[in-house]
Coordinates of C-alpha atoms in Angstrom, one line a residue:
M18 CA 94.7 5.9 -96.7
L19 CA 92.3 5.3 -93.8
D20 CA 95.4 5.0 -91.5
R21 CA 96.5 8.5 -92.7
L22 CA 93.0 9.7 -91.9
R23 CA 93.2 8.3 -88.3
V24 CA 96.5 10.0 -87.7
H25 CA 95.5 13.5 -89.0
V26 CA 91.8 14.0 -88.3
K27 CA 91.2 15.1 -84.7
G28 CA 88.3 16.0 -82.5
W29 CA 84.5 15.7 -82.9
L30 CA 84.4 16.5 -86.6
G31 CA 87.3 14.1 -87.2
M32 CA 85.2 11.3 -85.6
V33 CA 82.2 12.2 -87.8
I34 CA 84.4 12.2 -90.9
L35 CA 86.2 9.0 -90.0
I36 CA 82.9 7.2 -89.3
M37 CA 81.4 8.6 -92.5
I38 CA 84.3 7.4 -94.6
S39 CA 85.0 4.1 -93.0
I40 CA 81.3 3.1 -92.3
P41 CA 79.0 4.5 -95.0
F42 CA 75.7 6.0 -93.7
A43 CA 76.8 5.9 -90.0
L44 CA 74.8 7.4 -87.2
F45 CA 75.1 10.9 -88.6
G46 CA 73.1 10.2 -91.8
L47 CA 70.6 12.8 -93.0
Q48 CA 67.8 10.4 -93.9
N49 CA 66.5 6.9 -93.2
Y50 CA 68.4 3.9 -94.6
T51 CA 65.1 2.7 -96.0
N52 CA 61.9 4.4 -97.0
G53 CA 59.9 2.1 -94.8
G54 CA 57.4 0.9 -97.3
S55 CA 54.7 -0.9 -95.5
E56 CA 57.1 -1.8 -92.6
K57 CA 56.0 -0.6 -89.2
A58 CA 58.2 1.9 -87.5
V59 CA 60.0 0.9 -84.3
A60 CA 60.1 4.5 -83.1
K61 CA 58.7 7.9 -84.0
V62 CA 60.4 11.2 -83.3
G63 CA 57.7 13.7 -84.0
D64 CA 56.7 12.9 -87.7
Y65 CA 60.0 11.2 -88.4
K66 CA 60.0 7.4 -88.4
I67 CA 62.8 5.0 -87.5
Y68 CA 62.5 1.5 -89.0
Q69 CA 64.1 -1.8 -87.9
A70 CA 66.4 -1.6 -90.9
D71 CA 67.8 1.7 -89.5
V72 CA 68.4 0.1 -86.1
N73 CA 70.0 -2.9 -87.8
Q74 CA 72.4 -0.7 -89.8
A75 CA 73.2 1.5 -86.7
Y76 CA 73.8 -1.7 -84.7
Q77 CA 76.3 -3.0 -87.4
N78 CA 78.0 0.4 -87.4
R79 CA 78.4 0.3 -83.6
V80 CA 79.8 -3.3 -83.7
A81 CA 82.2 -2.2 -86.4
Q82 CA 83.3 0.7 -84.2
L83 CA 83.8 -1.6 -81.2
K84 CA 85.9 -4.0 -83.4
E85 CA 88.0 -1.0 -84.5
Q86 CA 88.4 0.1 -80.9
Y87 CA 89.3 -3.2 -79.3
G88 CA 91.2 -4.7 -82.2
D89 CA 92.4 -8.2 -81.4
Q90 CA 90.9 -8.0 -78.0
Y91 CA 87.4 -7.7 -79.4
S92 CA 85.0 -10.6 -78.7
A93 CA 81.3 -10.7 -79.1
D94 CA 81.1 -12.2 -75.6
L95 CA 82.3 -8.8 -74.2
F96 CA 79.1 -7.0 -75.1
N97 CA 75.4 -7.6 -74.6
Q98 CA 73.9 -7.6 -78.1
E99 CA 70.5 -6.5 -76.9
A100 CA 72.1 -3.6 -74.9
I101 CA 74.0 -2.5 -78.1
R102 CA 70.8 -2.7 -80.1
Q103 CA 69.0 -0.5 -77.6
E104 CA 71.9 1.9 -77.5
S105 CA 71.8 2.1 -81.3
L106 CA 68.1 2.9 -81.2
N107 CA 68.6 5.5 -78.5
R108 CA 71.4 7.2 -80.5
L109 CA 69.3 7.3 -83.6
I110 CA 66.5 9.0 -81.6
Q111 CA 68.9 11.4 -80.0
E112 CA 70.5 12.3 -83.3
Q113 CA 67.1 13.0 -84.8
L114 CA 66.1 15.1 -81.8
V115 CA 69.2 17.2 -82.2
L116 CA 68.8 17.5 -86.0
Q117 CA 65.1 18.6 -85.6
T118 CA 66.2 21.2 -83.0
V119 CA 69.0 22.5 -85.2
N120 CA 66.6 23.0 -88.1
K121 CA 63.9 24.5 -85.9
D122 CA 66.2 27.0 -84.2
G123 CA 68.0 28.0 -87.3
Y124 CA 71.6 26.9 -86.8
V125 CA 73.4 27.4 -90.1
A126 CA 76.9 26.3 -91.3
S127 CA 78.1 28.5 -94.1
N128 CA 79.5 27.1 -97.3
K129 CA 82.9 28.7 -96.3
A130 CA 82.8 26.9 -92.9
V131 CA 82.1 23.5 -94.6
L132 CA 84.8 24.1 -97.3
D133 CA 87.3 25.2 -94.6
V134 CA 86.8 21.9 -92.7
I135 CA 87.0 19.7 -95.8
S136 CA 90.0 21.5 -97.3
N137 CA 92.0 21.2 -94.0
I138 CA 91.7 17.4 -93.7
D139 CA 95.1 15.9 -94.4
A140 CA 93.6 12.7 -95.9
F141 CA 92.4 14.9 -98.9
H142 CA 95.9 16.5 -99.4
K143 CA 98.6 15.8 -101.9
D144 CA 102.0 17.5 -101.7
G145 CA 100.8 19.5 -98.8
R146 CA 97.7 21.0 -100.5
F147 CA 94.0 20.0 -100.9
D148 CA 93.7 17.7 -103.9
K149 CA 90.3 17.4 -105.5
T150 CA 91.1 14.1 -107.2
T151 CA 92.2 12.5 -104.0
Y152 CA 89.1 13.8 -102.2
E153 CA 86.8 12.4 -104.8
Q154 CA 88.6 9.1 -105.1
L155 CA 88.5 8.5 -101.3
L156 CA 84.8 9.2 -101.1
Q157 CA 84.0 7.1 -104.3
A158 CA 85.9 4.2 -102.8
R159 CA 83.5 4.3 -99.8
G160 CA 80.4 4.6 -102.0
L161 CA 79.8 8.3 -101.1
T162 CA 79.0 11.2 -103.3
T163 CA 80.6 14.6 -102.7
T164 CA 77.1 16.1 -102.3
D165 CA 76.2 13.6 -99.5
F166 CA 79.6 14.2 -97.8
V167 CA 79.3 18.0 -97.9
E168 CA 75.8 17.9 -96.4
T169 CA 76.9 15.5 -93.7
V170 CA 79.8 17.8 -92.7
R171 CA 77.4 20.7 -92.8
A172 CA 74.9 18.9 -90.5
S173 CA 77.8 17.9 -88.2
I174 CA 78.9 21.5 -87.9
E175 CA 75.4 22.7 -87.2
R176 CA 74.9 19.9 -84.7
E177 CA 78.1 20.9 -82.9
Q178 CA 76.9 24.5 -82.8
F179 CA 73.8 23.3 -80.9
I180 CA 75.9 21.1 -78.5
N181 CA 78.4 23.9 -77.9
S182 CA 75.6 26.3 -77.2
I183 CA 74.9 24.2 -74.1
I184 CA 78.3 22.7 -73.1
G185 CA 80.4 25.7 -74.2
T186 CA 78.3 28.2 -72.2
T187 CA 78.0 26.3 -68.9
L188 CA 79.6 28.3 -66.1
V189 CA 81.1 26.9 -63.0
D190 CA 81.2 29.0 -59.8
E191 CA 84.6 29.4 -58.0
S192 CA 83.0 27.8 -54.9
E193 CA 82.3 24.7 -56.9
I194 CA 85.9 24.4 -57.9
D195 CA 87.0 24.8 -54.3
E196 CA 84.5 22.1 -53.2
F197 CA 85.7 19.8 -56.0
H198 CA 89.3 20.3 -54.8
R199 CA 88.3 19.7 -51.2
L200 CA 86.7 16.4 -52.0
T201 CA 89.1 15.2 -54.6
N202 CA 92.1 15.8 -52.3
Q203 CA 90.4 14.7 -49.1
T204 CA 92.3 12.2 -46.9
R205 CA 90.9 9.9 -44.2
D206 CA 92.8 8.5 -41.3
I207 CA 91.8 4.8 -41.0
K208 CA 92.7 1.6 -39.1
Y209 CA 91.0 -1.7 -39.7
L210 CA 90.7 -5.0 -37.9
L211 CA 91.1 -7.8 -40.5
L212 CA 89.4 -11.2 -39.9
P213 CA 91.0 -13.5 -42.6
I214 CA 88.7 -16.1 -44.0
S215 CA 91.6 -18.5 -44.0
S216 CA 91.4 -18.5 -40.1
V217 CA 88.1 -20.3 -40.2
V218 CA 87.5 -21.9 -43.6
N219 CA 89.4 -25.1 -42.7
E220 CA 87.3 -25.6 -39.6
V221 CA 84.0 -25.5 -41.5
V222 CA 82.2 -28.8 -42.0
V223 CA 80.0 -29.3 -45.0
T224 CA 77.3 -31.9 -45.4
D225 CA 76.3 -33.7 -48.6
E226 CA 72.9 -32.0 -48.3
E227 CA 74.5 -28.6 -48.4
L228 CA 76.7 -29.6 -51.3
N229 CA 73.7 -30.8 -53.3
E230 CA 71.7 -27.7 -52.5
H231 CA 74.4 -25.3 -53.5
Y232 CA 75.1 -27.2 -56.7
S233 CA 71.5 -27.3 -57.7
Q234 CA 71.0 -23.6 -57.1
N235 CA 74.3 -22.5 -58.8
K236 CA 74.6 -24.8 -61.8
L237 CA 75.5 -21.8 -64.0
L238 CA 78.7 -21.5 -62.1
Y239 CA 79.7 -25.1 -63.0
R240 CA 79.4 -25.2 -66.7
S241 CA 82.2 -26.4 -69.0
P242 CA 83.0 -24.0 -71.8
E243 CA 82.1 -24.9 -75.3
E244 CA 85.1 -26.5 -77.0
A245 CA 86.1 -27.3 -80.5
S246 CA 88.8 -29.2 -82.4
I247 CA 89.7 -27.9 -85.7
E248 CA 91.7 -28.6 -88.8
Y249 CA 93.3 -25.6 -90.5
I250 CA 95.6 -24.7 -93.4
S251 CA 97.8 -21.6 -93.4
L252 CA 99.6 -19.5 -96.0
N253 CA 102.5 -17.9 -94.2
L254 CA 105.2 -15.7 -95.7
S255 CA 107.8 -17.0 -93.2
D256 CA 107.1 -20.6 -94.3
L257 CA 107.5 -19.7 -97.9
M258 CA 110.8 -18.0 -97.2
S259 CA 112.1 -21.2 -95.6
E260 CA 111.5 -23.0 -98.9
V261 CA 113.7 -20.6 -100.9
S262 CA 117.3 -21.8 -101.5
P263 CA 119.1 -19.3 -103.7
S264 CA 122.4 -20.1 -105.3
K265 CA 125.5 -17.9 -104.9
D266 CA 125.1 -16.6 -108.5
E267 CA 121.5 -15.6 -107.7
L268 CA 122.5 -13.8 -104.6
L269 CA 125.4 -11.9 -106.3
A270 CA 123.0 -10.8 -109.1
F271 CA 120.5 -9.7 -106.6
Y272 CA 123.2 -7.7 -104.7
E273 CA 124.2 -5.9 -107.9
R274 CA 120.6 -5.1 -108.8
E275 CA 119.9 -3.8 -105.3
R276 CA 123.2 -2.0 -104.5
Q277 CA 121.3 1.0 -103.2
S278 CA 119.8 -1.2 -100.4
F279 CA 123.3 -2.0 -99.2
T280 CA 124.7 1.5 -99.4
V281 CA 125.6 3.4 -96.3
S282 CA 124.5 7.0 -96.8
G283 CA 127.1 9.6 -96.6
H284 CA 126.6 12.7 -94.6
R285 CA 127.0 16.5 -94.7
R286 CA 127.8 18.5 -91.5
A287 CA 127.1 22.2 -91.8
S288 CA 127.1 25.5 -89.9
H289 CA 125.4 28.7 -90.7
I290 CA 125.0 32.3 -89.7
L291 CA 121.4 33.5 -89.9
I292 CA 120.1 37.0 -90.2
E293 CA 116.3 36.6 -89.7
A294 CA 114.0 38.2 -92.3
T295 CA 110.5 36.8 -92.3
A296 CA 108.0 37.3 -95.1
D297 CA 106.1 40.1 -93.3
L298 CA 109.0 42.5 -93.1
A299 CA 108.8 45.8 -94.9
D300 CA 111.2 46.2 -97.9
A301 CA 113.3 48.8 -96.1
E302 CA 113.8 46.5 -93.1
R303 CA 114.6 43.6 -95.4
E304 CA 117.3 45.5 -97.2
E305 CA 118.8 46.4 -93.8
K306 CA 118.9 42.7 -93.0
R307 CA 120.5 41.9 -96.3
A308 CA 123.1 44.6 -95.7
K309 CA 123.9 43.1 -92.3
A310 CA 124.4 39.6 -93.9
D311 CA 126.7 41.1 -96.6
M312 CA 128.7 42.8 -93.8
V313 CA 129.1 39.4 -92.0
L314 CA 130.2 37.8 -95.3
S315 CA 132.7 40.6 -95.8
R316 CA 134.2 40.0 -92.4
L317 CA 134.5 36.3 -93.1
N318 CA 136.2 37.0 -96.4
K319 CA 138.8 39.1 -94.5
G320 CA 139.7 36.0 -92.5
E321 CA 137.6 36.3 -89.3
N322 CA 136.6 33.0 -87.6
F323 CA 133.2 31.6 -88.7
A324 CA 132.3 30.1 -85.3
S325 CA 133.1 33.4 -83.5
L326 CA 131.0 35.5 -85.9
A327 CA 128.1 33.0 -85.5
K328 CA 128.2 33.4 -81.7
E329 CA 128.3 37.1 -82.1
L330 CA 125.9 37.8 -84.9
S331 CA 123.7 34.8 -85.8
E332 CA 120.1 35.2 -85.0
D333 CA 119.4 31.5 -84.9
I334 CA 119.3 31.0 -81.1
G335 CA 119.4 27.2 -81.6
S336 CA 122.8 27.1 -83.2
A337 CA 124.5 30.5 -82.4
E338 CA 126.0 29.4 -79.1
S339 CA 127.6 26.4 -80.7
G340 CA 129.2 28.5 -83.4
G341 CA 126.4 28.0 -85.9
D342 CA 126.8 24.2 -85.9
L343 CA 123.7 22.5 -87.4
G344 CA 125.0 19.0 -87.0
I345 CA 124.3 16.3 -89.7
I346 CA 122.0 17.6 -92.5
T347 CA 119.7 15.0 -94.0
D348 CA 117.7 15.5 -97.2
G349 CA 114.7 17.6 -96.8
M350 CA 115.8 19.0 -93.4
M351 CA 116.7 22.6 -94.3
G352 CA 114.6 23.4 -97.4
A353 CA 115.4 23.3 -101.1
E354 CA 117.5 26.5 -101.5
F355 CA 119.6 25.9 -98.4
E356 CA 120.4 22.3 -99.5
K357 CA 121.1 23.3 -103.1
T358 CA 123.7 25.7 -101.9
L359 CA 125.1 23.1 -99.5
D360 CA 125.5 20.6 -102.3
S361 CA 127.5 23.1 -104.4
L362 CA 130.1 23.6 -101.6
E363 CA 133.4 21.8 -101.1
E364 CA 134.4 20.7 -97.6
G365 CA 135.4 23.8 -95.6
E366 CA 134.0 26.2 -98.2
V367 CA 131.7 29.1 -97.2
S368 CA 128.8 30.2 -99.4
N369 CA 127.7 33.7 -100.4
V370 CA 124.5 35.1 -98.8
V371 CA 121.5 32.8 -99.5
Q372 CA 117.9 33.9 -98.9
T373 CA 115.3 31.4 -97.7
Q374 CA 111.9 31.8 -96.0
Y375 CA 113.7 32.3 -92.7
G376 CA 116.0 35.1 -93.8
F377 CA 119.6 35.4 -95.0
H378 CA 122.1 32.6 -94.4
I379 CA 125.8 32.2 -94.8
I380 CA 126.5 28.5 -95.0
K381 CA 129.7 26.5 -94.3
L382 CA 130.1 22.9 -95.3
V383 CA 132.1 21.6 -92.3
S384 CA 132.5 18.0 -93.6
K385 CA 131.2 15.7 -96.3
E386 CA 131.4 11.9 -96.6
A387 CA 130.2 10.2 -99.8
D388 CA 127.8 7.3 -99.9
K389 CA 129.6 3.9 -99.5
V390 CA 128.5 0.6 -100.9
Q391 CA 129.1 -2.2 -98.4
P392 CA 131.0 -5.2 -99.8
Y393 CA 129.0 -8.4 -100.5
E394 CA 131.0 -10.4 -97.9
A395 CA 129.9 -7.9 -95.2
V396 CA 126.2 -8.1 -96.0
E397 CA 125.8 -11.6 -97.4
E398 CA 123.4 -12.7 -94.6
T399 CA 121.2 -9.6 -95.2
V400 CA 121.3 -10.2 -99.0
T401 CA 120.2 -13.7 -98.5
E402 CA 117.3 -12.7 -96.3
L403 CA 116.1 -9.9 -98.6
F404 CA 116.4 -12.3 -101.6
K405 CA 114.2 -14.9 -99.8
L406 CA 111.8 -12.2 -98.7
N407 CA 111.4 -10.8 -102.3
V408 CA 110.8 -14.3 -103.8
A409 CA 108.5 -15.5 -101.0
S410 CA 106.5 -12.2 -101.0
E411 CA 105.9 -12.5 -104.8
R412 CA 104.7 -16.1 -104.3
F413 CA 102.6 -15.2 -101.3
Y414 CA 100.6 -12.5 -103.1
Q415 CA 100.2 -14.9 -106.1
L416 CA 98.8 -17.6 -103.8
A417 CA 96.8 -15.4 -101.4
E418 CA 93.9 -14.6 -103.7
R419 CA 93.6 -18.3 -104.9
F420 CA 93.9 -19.4 -101.2
A421 CA 90.7 -17.4 -100.4
E422 CA 88.9 -18.4 -103.6
L423 CA 89.4 -22.1 -102.9
A424 CA 88.2 -21.8 -99.3
F425 CA 85.0 -20.2 -100.6
E426 CA 84.5 -22.5 -103.6
N427 CA 85.0 -25.7 -101.5
P428 CA 83.2 -24.9 -98.2
D429 CA 83.2 -28.5 -97.0
S430 CA 86.9 -29.4 -97.2
L431 CA 90.4 -28.0 -96.9
N432 CA 91.9 -30.7 -99.2
P433 CA 91.4 -28.8 -102.4
I434 CA 93.5 -25.9 -101.0
A435 CA 96.2 -28.2 -99.8
D436 CA 96.3 -30.2 -103.1
E437 CA 96.4 -27.2 -105.5
L438 CA 98.7 -24.9 -103.5
G439 CA 101.0 -27.6 -101.9
L440 CA 100.1 -26.7 -98.3
T441 CA 99.6 -29.0 -95.3
V442 CA 96.4 -29.5 -93.3
E443 CA 97.1 -29.2 -89.6
Q444 CA 95.1 -29.9 -86.4
Q445 CA 94.4 -28.2 -83.1
T446 CA 92.2 -29.5 -80.3
G447 CA 90.6 -28.2 -77.1
I448 CA 89.9 -24.6 -78.3
T449 CA 87.7 -22.5 -76.2
R450 CA 86.8 -18.8 -76.4
T451 CA 89.7 -18.0 -74.1
S452 CA 92.4 -20.3 -75.5
D453 CA 95.8 -18.7 -75.9
E454 CA 97.9 -21.4 -77.5
G455 CA 98.7 -22.2 -81.2
I456 CA 96.7 -20.4 -83.8
A457 CA 93.9 -20.0 -81.2
A458 CA 96.0 -17.4 -79.5
S459 CA 94.6 -15.1 -82.2
T460 CA 91.3 -13.5 -81.3
K461 CA 90.3 -13.6 -84.9
V462 CA 90.7 -17.3 -85.0
R463 CA 88.7 -17.9 -81.9
Q464 CA 85.9 -15.7 -83.3
A465 CA 85.9 -17.7 -86.5
V466 CA 85.9 -21.1 -84.7
F467 CA 82.6 -20.2 -82.9
N468 CA 81.1 -18.4 -85.9
E469 CA 77.6 -19.8 -86.7
D470 CA 78.5 -20.6 -90.3
V471 CA 81.7 -22.4 -89.3
L472 CA 79.8 -24.4 -86.6
A473 CA 77.3 -25.4 -89.3
G474 CA 80.1 -27.2 -91.1
N475 CA 81.6 -24.7 -93.5
N476 CA 85.1 -23.4 -94.0
S477 CA 85.9 -20.1 -92.4
D478 CA 86.9 -17.1 -94.6
A479 CA 90.6 -16.5 -95.1
I480 CA 91.6 -15.0 -91.7
E481 CA 94.6 -12.6 -91.6
I482 CA 96.1 -13.5 -88.2
G483 CA 99.4 -11.7 -88.8
S484 CA 101.4 -9.8 -91.4
E485 CA 101.4 -12.0 -94.5
H486 CA 99.8 -14.9 -92.6
L487 CA 96.4 -16.3 -93.7
V488 CA 94.5 -19.1 -92.2
V489 CA 91.3 -21.0 -93.2
L490 CA 89.8 -23.4 -90.7
R491 CA 86.9 -25.8 -90.2
I492 CA 85.4 -27.7 -87.3
N493 CA 86.4 -31.4 -86.7
D494 CA 84.5 -31.7 -83.4
Y495 CA 82.4 -29.4 -81.3
V496 CA 81.3 -29.9 -77.7
P497 CA 78.7 -27.3 -76.6
E498 CA 78.7 -25.6 -73.2
A499 CA 77.2 -27.9 -70.5
T500 CA 76.7 -28.2 -66.8
M501 CA 79.4 -30.5 -65.3
P502 CA 78.2 -33.3 -63.0
L503 CA 78.6 -32.8 -59.3
T504 CA 81.2 -35.5 -59.1
A505 CA 83.5 -33.5 -61.5
V506 CA 83.3 -30.3 -59.6
K507 CA 82.7 -31.5 -56.0
D508 CA 86.0 -29.9 -54.7
R509 CA 85.0 -26.5 -56.2
V510 CA 81.4 -26.8 -54.8
E511 CA 82.7 -27.8 -51.3
L512 CA 85.2 -24.8 -51.3
S513 CA 82.4 -22.4 -52.3
V514 CA 80.1 -23.7 -49.6
K515 CA 82.9 -23.5 -47.0
K516 CA 83.6 -19.9 -48.0
D517 CA 79.9 -19.0 -47.7
K518 CA 79.7 -20.6 -44.2
A519 CA 83.0 -19.1 -43.2
N520 CA 81.9 -15.7 -44.2
E521 CA 78.8 -16.0 -42.1
L522 CA 81.0 -16.9 -39.1
L523 CA 83.3 -14.0 -39.7
T524 CA 80.5 -11.6 -40.2
Q525 CA 78.9 -12.6 -36.9
K526 CA 82.3 -12.4 -35.1
A527 CA 82.9 -9.0 -36.7
A528 CA 79.4 -7.8 -35.6
D529 CA 80.3 -8.8 -32.0
L530 CA 83.6 -6.9 -32.2
L531 CA 81.8 -3.9 -33.7
S532 CA 79.3 -3.9 -30.8
Q533 CA 82.3 -3.8 -28.4
L534 CA 83.9 -0.9 -30.3
T535 CA 80.7 1.2 -30.2
S536 CA 80.4 0.6 -26.5
G537 CA 83.8 2.1 -25.9
V538 CA 86.4 -0.7 -26.2
T539 CA 89.4 0.5 -28.3
I540 CA 90.3 -1.1 -31.5
N541 CA 93.9 -1.7 -30.2
T542 CA 92.5 -3.7 -27.4
L543 CA 90.5 -6.0 -29.7
S544 CA 93.6 -6.6 -31.9
T545 CA 95.2 -8.8 -29.3
S546 CA 93.3 -11.9 -30.5
D547 CA 95.4 -14.4 -32.5
D548 CA 93.0 -14.6 -35.4
V549 CA 92.5 -10.8 -35.8
L550 CA 95.0 -8.5 -37.5
L551 CA 95.3 -4.7 -36.9
E552 CA 96.3 -2.5 -39.9
D553 CA 97.0 1.1 -38.9
I554 CA 97.0 2.8 -42.3
G555 CA 96.9 6.4 -41.3
P556 CA 95.7 9.0 -43.9
V557 CA 94.7 7.7 -47.3
T558 CA 93.5 9.3 -50.5
R559 CA 90.6 8.2 -52.7
H560 CA 93.1 6.6 -55.0
D561 CA 95.5 5.0 -52.6
K562 CA 97.0 1.8 -54.0
S563 CA 98.1 0.3 -50.7
V564 CA 94.5 -0.4 -49.5
P565 CA 92.1 -3.0 -51.0
V566 CA 89.7 -1.2 -53.4
K567 CA 86.6 -2.5 -51.7
L568 CA 87.8 -1.4 -48.2
L569 CA 88.9 2.0 -49.6
N570 CA 85.5 2.6 -51.2
D571 CA 83.8 1.7 -47.9
A572 CA 86.1 4.0 -46.0
F573 CA 85.2 7.0 -48.2
S574 CA 81.4 6.2 -47.8
M575 CA 81.5 6.4 -44.0
S576 CA 80.0 9.2 -42.0
H577 CA 82.4 11.6 -40.4
P578 CA 83.6 11.1 -36.8
T579 CA 81.6 13.2 -34.4
Q580 CA 82.5 14.7 -31.0
G581 CA 86.0 13.2 -31.1
K582 CA 84.6 9.6 -31.5
P583 CA 85.6 7.5 -34.5
S584 CA 83.2 6.0 -37.0
F585 CA 83.1 2.3 -37.7
K586 CA 81.9 0.1 -40.6
L587 CA 82.0 -3.5 -41.6
S588 CA 83.5 -4.3 -45.0
T589 CA 83.6 -7.7 -46.8
L590 CA 86.6 -7.8 -49.1
D591 CA 86.6 -9.5 -52.5
N592 CA 88.6 -12.5 -51.3
G593 CA 86.1 -13.2 -48.4
D594 CA 88.1 -11.5 -45.6
V595 CA 86.0 -9.3 -43.3
A596 CA 87.2 -6.0 -41.9
I597 CA 86.1 -3.5 -39.4
I598 CA 87.1 0.0 -40.4
E599 CA 87.8 2.7 -37.9
L600 CA 87.6 6.3 -39.3
S601 CA 89.2 8.7 -36.9
K602 CA 89.8 11.8 -39.0
V603 CA 88.7 13.5 -42.2
T604 CA 90.9 16.2 -43.7
D605 CA 89.6 18.1 -46.7
G606 CA 92.0 19.3 -49.4
D607 CA 93.0 23.0 -49.1
P608 CA 91.8 25.1 -52.1
T609 CA 94.5 27.7 -51.3
E610 CA 97.1 25.1 -52.3
M611 CA 95.8 25.0 -55.9
T612 CA 98.0 26.5 -58.6
E613 CA 96.3 28.6 -61.2
T614 CA 97.0 25.9 -63.8
S615 CA 95.2 23.3 -61.6
R616 CA 92.3 25.7 -61.0
Q617 CA 91.8 26.2 -64.7
T618 CA 92.1 22.5 -65.3
F619 CA 89.4 21.8 -62.6
K620 CA 87.3 24.5 -64.1
Q621 CA 87.4 23.1 -67.6
F622 CA 86.7 19.6 -66.3
L623 CA 83.7 20.7 -64.2
S624 CA 82.4 22.9 -66.9
R625 CA 82.5 20.1 -69.4
L626 CA 81.0 17.6 -66.9
T627 CA 78.2 20.0 -65.9
G628 CA 77.6 20.9 -69.6
E629 CA 77.2 17.2 -70.6
V630 CA 74.7 16.7 -67.8
M631 CA 72.8 19.8 -69.0
L632 CA 73.0 18.4 -72.6
A633 CA 71.6 15.1 -71.5
A634 CA 68.8 16.8 -69.6
T635 CA 68.1 19.0 -72.7
I636 CA 67.8 16.0 -75.0
E637 CA 65.6 14.3 -72.5
N638 CA 63.3 17.3 -72.5
L639 CA 63.4 17.4 -76.3
S640 CA 62.2 13.8 -76.4
V641 CA 59.1 14.9 -74.3
E642 CA 58.4 18.0 -76.4
A643 CA 58.9 16.1 -79.7
D644 CA 56.6 13.2 -78.6
V645 CA 59.0 10.3 -79.0
V646 CA 57.0 7.1 -79.2
L647 CA 58.5 3.6 -79.2
A648 CA 56.6 0.8 -81.0
N649 CA 56.4 -1.3 -77.9
Q650 CA 54.9 1.7 -76.1
A651 CA 52.4 2.7 -78.7
Q652 CA 48.8 1.9 -78.1

């Protein structure tokens, strides 16, 4: 059901509702997660206190959101835990500031507005309509009461009213749009002299003293990753399928039971003539439409060609030109009344006038082909696979719960799982946080391997690493992260020292060349040296893919050429190469070339951007007015 919710709920309120349903008491809660007791508050927003438990819950919610966002790519190593904790506290403070302002300034969401929002959420619908039972069941499943949910939606609407009062009312001047276009579409004409690091690195001599000094100052760069060897046991549907060996009689019996699965659906091809009559027509106009449809039917009954009349009179612009042809009609495609009539026709037969929500139809069944059961011999392979899948799936779901129970009940061994369920304990060595082989190719497995509880010697939980594929693992051997000895990384250290020294040589050489350029020597003259390359790029945009990113960023940070003389700048690229950039011309984008659509797009973007800056400034100002105090700042 949560998948349905993700599909159908859009926008800011959708995010509030999704978070509220999937993570109870998320950041939009109306009250503290605890009442504080004697616990000291970590922050105060006016008279409102935020406790460590609130921050912990908000932190867990944020981690859950990140896991949802990144899926299999999520790893705790991607994020700084302290930064997330601080972000969580800041968000709690900001939410409280906004809520206090909403209450103080009198923003109100009416009952009708709240009910309209809730009743239009598809996740709460059944058969196309809001269903109270579905609504209550979904909330109950997440530990929420309808009262809490209604008040959360109300608070969210009021919160959005406040936010829109700032963002939605921010105006952008036409001159700002022109300026944005000029800068965004600006081009710069550049050349650059490239001094490749490869031209000098092999000539650099490194002493043992330099190696030792670099190594001692940069030991963090030469650490071996933590590594684990594991044993694991898996319950996999595909393995269970391979163990199923059905007899011919079993397959034939399965085929007979599941004949519908091996039936090729027939089809109906239809044409129609439509005289449109929507629900808002007056009765007199509707009768005129019906009379027109009756006239068309009369002409058909007198022998006129159906396709010709469709081209002449049908008001369905999608099919009229093709003689009313609707193509293959599948169940549910045309509505109940239309399909009921179509089912009653014989091939080539034309119906009487039929009324639907779209108007008055005259329907012709062009062709009809009955369902056809494929012979066993033609689908024997498919029958076998489906039989195996059915048997294995039933066994998988019988074993899965016990699989997880045994892993929990016997935290110090996988053997009880193997013995009771008839599974095999397997091994994998050399697993790091970035491994991509074997079961360690799964992010979930790597996270479990380096989980504190597993490292302490316990089994992991049952991990779902694929559809109908569960794994439980435990550590056989663990080697923590450690600094590698100099003897093991000497080549890497030597190369790093060489690159540093080579870069110093190149930078000095580039400085000398730059001095000549600023004294009047042309860049073309300097390019004659064997170890210097000249790249004449010409005009580039800010997002040009043909130029190294670092060089492009430096080029767009350079001062404009003056008095016909180019500007120059040194740039060190990510690979160690050094470049001297010559900027000879800057051409702004021309605002007169903007289409009206582009102008409106720029306007909306700038309005939103400016509005968000204004909102951030407003919240910052609120924090001052509300006297926000953090525990580590309090006296």
